[in-house]
Amino acid sequence: MTKVHFTHIGGPTVLIDFDGWRLLTDPTFDPPGRTYAFGWGTSSRKLTGPAIAPTDLPPIDAILLTHVHHGDNLDDAGRALLPAAGTIVTTSSGARSLPYPARGLRAGQATRLEAPGRPPIDIAATPCRHGPPFSRPVVGEVIGFALTWPGQAHGPLWITGDTVYHRALREAATRLRPGTILLHLGGVGFPSTGPLRYTMTTRQATRLHEAIAPRTVLPVHYEGWQHFRENREGIEREIAGGSSTLRESLRWLPRGSPVDVAV
């Protein structure tokens, strides 16, 4: 069993520290106040800054970047961190677009991180659909990451990435049977697109949980921006008001403070 230290810095940005490895997900370190365009008439203003300044980060062995083209997953200050990272793992299209060497993956492909004196980490890309059916030409390529290494007691660590619940996601999760999930929530929506959602809602997360019964669910990317339709209060209200099994596994990460989770 591995004890993993998770530090939620804000939005999708989490420092993952275990057995000598330091991994960073979707680096977003810009200050609040700026409005970012996401294409096709959609935009959002950042409301909350990072809990940890980029200058206070330890050396990063790898950055796991679910996609490169949205400012709430990779902003200017986050891009400035990329050259110093030991490895960048992202989408195949994202790797081609970055001015730095990166390992590009499509859903179903995998890569391995290795270093002397540390356990190897196998990273498999998982499918994401960052919006309604047939939206990929608009929203672009997005992936999640399933991390496996020797000594895990409860199954892989899964970072879902920005996605709604859909068949390919459920099938991948059923094959993986992750024990711990960094779950991108928030039910993203925009005035110009009405009721359409671009990340998972609490109801969708409940369906996913029922399909795979993970041991621990750590919500991320549900706060700090205008475009989230379900913040923590809304998520907790939805869980409390229904029959969601999600409450059995849900564990909130405090911003800026490490939390130990047995993986």
XYZ file of C-alpha atoms in Angstrom:
263
model
C 0.000 0.000 0.000
C 1.288 3.449 -0.944
C 0.595 6.628 0.993
C 0.096 9.424 -1.517
C 0.152 13.097 -0.553
C -2.405 15.148 -2.525
C -2.185 18.947 -2.359
C -5.030 20.755 -4.113
C -3.633 24.036 -5.417
C -6.827 25.150 -7.147
C -9.088 24.187 -10.041
C -7.635 21.052 -11.656
C -4.150 21.656 -10.267
C -2.977 19.030 -7.769
C 0.502 18.163 -6.530
C 0.819 14.375 -6.175
C 3.759 13.247 -4.036
C 4.741 9.647 -3.226
C 7.830 7.413 -3.114
C 10.116 10.184 -4.340
C 7.853 11.200 -7.248
C 6.334 14.672 -7.587
C 3.649 14.957 -10.245
C 1.600 18.045 -11.083
C -1.747 18.006 -12.862
C -3.024 20.743 -15.211
C -0.939 23.698 -13.913
C -2.987 26.872 -13.419
C -1.246 29.612 -11.443
C -2.496 32.907 -12.909
C -3.986 35.407 -10.437
C -7.782 35.874 -10.428
C -9.671 38.526 -12.357
C -8.910 37.703 -15.985
C -11.507 36.468 -18.483
C -10.420 33.605 -20.744
C -12.009 32.794 -24.094
C -12.761 29.123 -24.759
C -13.959 29.458 -28.346
C -17.318 29.608 -30.121
C -18.488 32.554 -28.055
C -17.788 31.005 -24.652
C -15.621 32.521 -21.935
C -15.173 32.546 -18.175
C -13.576 34.733 -15.538
C -11.158 33.293 -13.004
C -12.396 34.067 -9.497
C -9.778 32.487 -7.227
C -6.001 32.365 -7.383
C -3.749 29.398 -6.552
C -3.281 28.327 -2.956
C 0.458 27.889 -3.585
C 2.631 30.187 -5.680
C 4.595 28.524 -8.484
C 7.820 29.743 -6.858
C 6.961 27.657 -3.770
C 6.617 24.380 -5.644
C 9.227 21.645 -5.237
C 10.989 20.332 -8.365
C 8.407 18.590 -10.560
C 9.195 15.222 -12.134
C 6.231 15.188 -14.513
C 3.297 17.367 -15.515
C 0.131 15.514 -16.480
C -1.726 17.837 -18.810
C -5.217 16.709 -19.816
C -5.399 19.352 -22.552
C -3.457 22.427 -23.571
C -6.051 24.691 -25.184
C -8.226 25.917 -22.270
C -7.005 28.542 -19.821
C -8.642 26.846 -16.848
C -6.370 23.820 -17.379
C -3.210 25.503 -18.605
C -2.702 29.238 -18.167
C 0.240 31.564 -18.744
C 1.884 30.947 -15.369
C 1.311 27.222 -15.810
C 2.970 27.271 -19.227
C 5.989 28.948 -17.663
C 6.485 25.811 -15.528
C 6.623 23.397 -18.452
C 10.306 23.806 -19.435
C 11.505 22.859 -15.952
C 9.372 19.731 -15.635
C 11.186 16.440 -16.087
C 8.451 15.077 -18.372
C 5.247 16.438 -19.887
C 2.476 13.976 -20.731
C -0.514 15.288 -22.658
C -2.736 14.691 -25.688
C -1.179 13.814 -29.034
C -2.345 17.102 -30.563
C -1.222 19.021 -27.490
C 2.258 17.526 -27.646
C 2.587 18.673 -31.252
C 1.495 22.212 -30.373
C 3.788 22.773 -27.386
C 7.201 24.351 -27.949
C 8.733 21.868 -25.485
C 9.275 18.103 -25.741
C 6.194 16.221 -24.556
C 4.830 12.703 -24.698
C 1.578 12.750 -26.627
C -1.071 10.096 -25.962
C -4.443 9.211 -27.372
C -7.034 7.393 -25.283
C -5.902 3.790 -24.887
C -2.195 4.541 -25.291
C 0.304 4.428 -22.433
C 3.745 5.553 -21.353
C 6.027 4.840 -18.396
C 7.891 7.087 -15.984
C 11.115 5.631 -14.610
C 13.841 6.942 -12.305
C 16.533 5.274 -10.171
C 15.331 4.289 -6.708
C 11.655 4.928 -7.456
C 8.830 2.642 -8.538
C 7.995 2.863 -12.254
C 4.688 4.541 -13.037
C 2.606 3.321 -15.958
C 0.372 6.083 -17.301
C -2.556 5.098 -19.520
C -4.624 7.742 -21.294
C -8.374 7.426 -20.718
C -11.175 8.809 -22.918
C -12.797 12.175 -22.279
C -15.723 13.880 -23.965
C -15.541 17.509 -22.924
C -19.160 18.277 -23.782
C -22.260 16.910 -25.524
C -22.133 14.293 -28.305
C -20.195 15.342 -31.428
C -18.631 18.325 -29.634
C -15.002 17.289 -30.052
C -14.405 19.421 -33.191
C -15.397 22.419 -31.036
C -13.880 21.552 -27.637
C -10.755 19.739 -28.873
C -8.859 16.676 -27.702
C -8.883 15.866 -23.968
C -7.670 12.816 -22.053
C -7.567 11.523 -18.495
C -4.777 9.518 -16.868
C -4.756 6.182 -15.047
C -1.595 5.712 -12.967
C -0.387 2.273 -11.894
C 2.747 1.406 -9.927
C 3.966 -1.488 -7.751
C 2.578 -1.580 -4.239
C -0.884 -0.166 -4.896
C -3.410 -1.885 -2.646
C -6.687 -0.547 -4.012
C -6.225 -0.258 -7.770
C -4.998 2.517 -10.077
C -5.123 6.223 -9.373
C -7.381 7.821 -12.006
C -7.428 11.485 -13.014
C -10.630 11.787 -15.038
C -9.858 15.029 -16.870
C -12.592 17.354 -18.091
C -15.358 15.044 -19.295
C -19.034 14.314 -19.064
C -20.282 10.811 -18.315
C -20.456 8.727 -21.492
C -20.197 5.121 -22.598
C -16.497 5.076 -23.477
C -15.676 6.619 -20.099
C -17.769 4.053 -18.231
C -16.239 1.171 -20.171
C -12.697 2.390 -19.541
C -13.411 2.899 -15.842
C -14.946 -0.572 -15.555
C -11.813 -2.122 -17.044
C -9.519 -0.055 -14.814
C -11.393 -0.431 -11.539
C -9.567 2.536 -9.984
C -9.310 2.705 -6.229
C -8.777 6.472 -6.023
C -10.197 9.084 -8.390
C -9.319 12.739 -8.854
C -12.750 13.591 -10.215
C -13.248 16.702 -12.336
C -16.718 17.946 -11.416
C -18.502 21.311 -11.610
C -21.051 20.800 -14.401
C -19.507 23.498 -16.604
C -22.016 25.529 -18.607
C -22.211 28.810 -20.493
C -25.048 31.288 -21.134
C -24.607 30.894 -24.889
C -25.017 27.098 -24.773
C -28.005 26.879 -22.444
C -28.473 23.587 -20.565
C -25.518 21.828 -22.194
C -22.810 20.691 -19.770
C -19.113 20.292 -20.510
C -17.886 18.536 -17.356
C -19.441 16.025 -15.027
C -22.390 16.887 -12.831
C -23.027 15.280 -9.450
C -25.710 13.056 -10.949
C -23.307 11.855 -13.624
C -20.605 11.287 -11.010
C -23.073 9.167 -9.045
C -23.684 6.969 -12.105
C -19.941 6.554 -12.567
C -19.484 5.696 -8.886
C -22.238 3.084 -9.027
C -20.541 1.445 -12.014
C -17.096 1.028 -10.421
C -17.404 1.587 -6.625
C -14.032 3.278 -6.013
C -12.621 3.457 -2.513
C -11.864 7.217 -2.517
C -13.181 10.086 -4.660
C -11.364 13.420 -4.475
C -13.320 16.194 -6.230
C -11.351 18.847 -8.129
C -12.072 21.511 -10.731
C -15.491 22.538 -9.405
C -14.697 26.023 -8.055
C -12.818 29.254 -8.730
C -14.367 30.092 -12.137
C -17.603 31.620 -13.387
C -18.451 28.721 -15.665
C -18.998 26.126 -12.944
C -22.670 25.397 -12.324
C -22.145 23.109 -9.291
C -19.779 24.281 -6.553
C -19.074 22.379 -3.356
C -22.296 23.565 -1.736
C -24.309 22.452 -4.761
C -22.552 19.092 -4.924
C -23.164 18.419 -1.243
C -26.798 19.491 -1.555
C -27.335 17.167 -4.517
C -25.770 14.259 -2.641
C -27.721 14.933 0.546
C -31.029 15.277 -1.288
C -30.914 11.990 -3.181
C -29.808 8.392 -3.020
C -26.277 9.023 -4.240
C -23.733 6.405 -3.227
C -21.036 9.005 -3.841
C -21.154 10.157 -0.220
C -19.570 6.865 0.830
C -16.308 7.660 -0.966
C -16.201 11.448 -1.241
C -13.314 13.242 0.444
C -12.753 16.974 0.022
C -9.200 18.237 -0.368
C -8.386 21.461 1.494
C -6.681 24.030 -0.692
C -2.962 24.250 -0.156
C -2.569 21.544 2.509
C -1.403 17.996 1.757
C -3.745 15.125 2.495
C -2.562 11.521 2.801
C -4.565 8.874 0.997
C -3.851 5.147 0.935
C -3.709 4.099 -2.717
